[in-house]
Coordinates of C-alpha atoms in Angstrom, one line a residue:
M1 CA 128.5 94.3 117.5
A2 CA 127.9 90.6 117.8
T3 CA 129.7 88.3 115.4
V4 CA 127.7 86.1 113.1
P5 CA 128.9 82.6 112.2
I6 CA 129.3 81.9 108.5
T7 CA 131.0 79.1 106.6
Q8 CA 133.9 79.8 104.2
R9 CA 131.6 79.0 101.2
G10 CA 129.0 81.4 102.5
A11 CA 131.6 84.2 103.0
A12 CA 132.9 83.5 99.4
L13 CA 129.3 83.8 98.0
L14 CA 128.8 87.1 99.8
K15 CA 132.1 88.5 98.6
A16 CA 131.3 87.4 95.0
E17 CA 127.9 89.2 95.2
L18 CA 129.5 92.3 96.6
Q19 CA 132.1 92.3 93.8
R20 CA 129.4 91.9 91.2
L21 CA 127.3 94.7 92.7
K22 CA 130.2 97.1 92.8
T23 CA 131.8 96.3 89.4
Q24 CA 128.7 95.4 87.2
D25 CA 125.4 96.5 88.7
R26 CA 126.4 99.9 90.1
P27 CA 128.1 101.1 86.9
A28 CA 125.1 99.8 84.9
V29 CA 122.6 101.7 87.0
I30 CA 124.6 104.9 86.8
A31 CA 124.6 104.6 83.1
A32 CA 120.9 104.0 83.1
I33 CA 120.3 107.1 85.2
A34 CA 122.5 109.2 82.9
E35 CA 120.5 107.8 79.9
A36 CA 117.2 108.6 81.5
R37 CA 118.4 112.2 82.4
S38 CA 119.3 112.8 78.8
H39 CA 115.6 112.4 77.9
G40 CA 114.6 115.7 79.5
D41 CA 111.9 116.3 82.1
L42 CA 112.6 114.1 85.2
S43 CA 109.3 114.7 86.9
E44 CA 107.4 112.4 84.4
N45 CA 110.3 110.1 83.5
A46 CA 109.5 106.5 84.6
E47 CA 112.9 105.3 83.4
Y48 CA 114.6 107.7 85.7
D49 CA 112.4 106.7 88.7
A50 CA 113.0 103.0 88.0
A51 CA 116.8 103.5 87.7
K52 CA 116.9 105.6 90.9
D53 CA 114.9 102.9 92.8
R54 CA 117.3 100.2 91.4
Q55 CA 120.3 102.4 92.5
G56 CA 118.8 102.6 96.0
F57 CA 118.4 98.9 96.2
I58 CA 122.0 98.2 95.0
E59 CA 123.5 100.7 97.4
G60 CA 121.5 99.2 100.3
R61 CA 122.5 95.7 99.4
I62 CA 126.1 96.8 99.3
K63 CA 125.9 98.2 102.7
E64 CA 124.2 95.2 104.0
I65 CA 126.7 92.7 102.7
E66 CA 129.6 94.9 103.9
G67 CA 128.0 94.9 107.4
K68 CA 127.5 91.2 107.3
L69 CA 131.1 90.5 106.2
A70 CA 132.4 92.9 108.9
A71 CA 130.5 91.0 111.6
A72 CA 131.2 87.6 110.2
Q73 CA 133.1 84.9 112.1
V74 CA 134.2 82.7 109.2
I75 CA 134.3 79.0 110.2
D76 CA 135.9 76.2 108.2
P77 CA 133.9 73.0 109.1
A78 CA 137.0 70.9 108.1
Q79 CA 139.1 72.5 110.8
L80 CA 136.5 71.8 113.6
D81 CA 137.3 69.3 116.3
A82 CA 134.1 69.1 118.3
G83 CA 134.6 65.5 119.4
G84 CA 131.6 64.2 117.4
R85 CA 129.2 66.8 118.7
V86 CA 126.8 68.6 116.4
V87 CA 128.1 72.2 116.1
F88 CA 127.8 75.1 113.5
G89 CA 129.2 73.8 110.2
A90 CA 128.7 70.2 110.9
T91 CA 127.1 67.9 108.4
V92 CA 124.6 65.6 110.1
E93 CA 122.9 62.4 108.9
L94 CA 119.5 61.8 110.4
E95 CA 117.0 59.1 110.4
D96 CA 113.3 59.9 111.1
E97 CA 112.3 57.4 113.8
D98 CA 108.8 57.2 112.6
S99 CA 109.2 56.8 108.8
G100 CA 112.8 55.5 108.6
A101 CA 113.6 58.2 106.0
Q102 CA 117.2 59.5 106.0
V103 CA 118.3 63.0 105.4
T104 CA 121.6 64.9 105.5
Y105 CA 121.9 68.5 106.6
Q106 CA 124.7 70.9 107.1
I107 CA 124.1 73.6 109.7
V108 CA 125.0 77.0 108.2
G109 CA 124.4 80.7 108.7
E110 CA 121.1 82.5 107.8
D111 CA 122.4 83.9 104.5
E112 CA 123.5 80.6 103.1
A113 CA 120.6 78.4 104.2
D114 CA 118.9 76.5 101.4
L115 CA 116.8 73.5 102.3
K116 CA 116.9 72.1 98.7
L117 CA 120.7 71.8 99.0
G118 CA 120.5 70.4 102.6
L119 CA 121.8 73.6 104.2
I120 CA 119.7 74.6 107.3
N121 CA 119.8 77.8 109.2
I122 CA 121.5 77.6 112.7
G123 CA 118.4 79.3 114.0
S124 CA 115.9 76.8 112.6
P125 CA 114.1 74.5 115.0
I126 CA 115.8 71.3 113.7
A127 CA 119.3 72.9 114.0
R128 CA 118.6 74.1 117.5
A129 CA 117.4 70.6 118.5
L130 CA 120.6 69.1 117.0
I131 CA 123.3 71.4 118.5
G132 CA 125.3 69.7 121.2
K133 CA 124.0 66.2 120.4
E134 CA 126.2 63.3 119.4
E135 CA 126.0 60.3 117.0
G136 CA 123.5 57.9 118.4
D137 CA 121.5 60.6 120.2
T138 CA 117.8 61.4 119.5
A139 CA 116.7 64.9 118.7
E140 CA 113.2 66.0 119.4
V141 CA 112.1 68.6 116.9
Q142 CA 108.9 70.7 117.2
A143 CA 107.7 70.8 113.5
P144 CA 104.6 72.5 112.1
G145 CA 103.1 69.0 111.8
G146 CA 103.9 68.1 115.4
V147 CA 106.8 66.6 117.2
R148 CA 109.3 64.6 115.2
H149 CA 112.1 62.4 116.5
Y150 CA 115.3 62.0 114.6
E151 CA 118.2 59.7 115.4
I152 CA 121.7 61.1 114.6
V153 CA 123.3 58.5 112.4
A154 CA 126.5 60.4 111.7
V155 CA 128.3 63.7 112.3
R156 CA 130.9 64.9 109.9
Y157 CA 133.0 68.1 109.6
V158 CA 133.5 68.7 105.8

């Protein structure tokens, strides 16, 4: 099984979700199933069906998270020494060469990506264009609106 890179923050979020699913959500759905069973005929019991569906979702998510954590390679960006190159976990300041607009992104794993927070997936077109580049380089990104050029203003490992 291949390892999947994830930041320490991403691993902590997955562990917290797993803990919540096991200690809160799973017992709650078990109680809901027991309550629905007490109402009698299960063949026409919508509450029972809904609780069983919810239980299936919770158990599936638990297995998914456990699998991701087992395959995870946890990376602490602060411990990286990539010599100024853009690598997984790096925070990159970019300037759009056309508009002059500046943006800052951190390259993270698939599960922790959130563009609103400036966290981009390692598999995204912009992250793939940035990997391996250094401060001062220009990255050419194939975006839905056409090709965009970004100058790398700064690379930090935080």
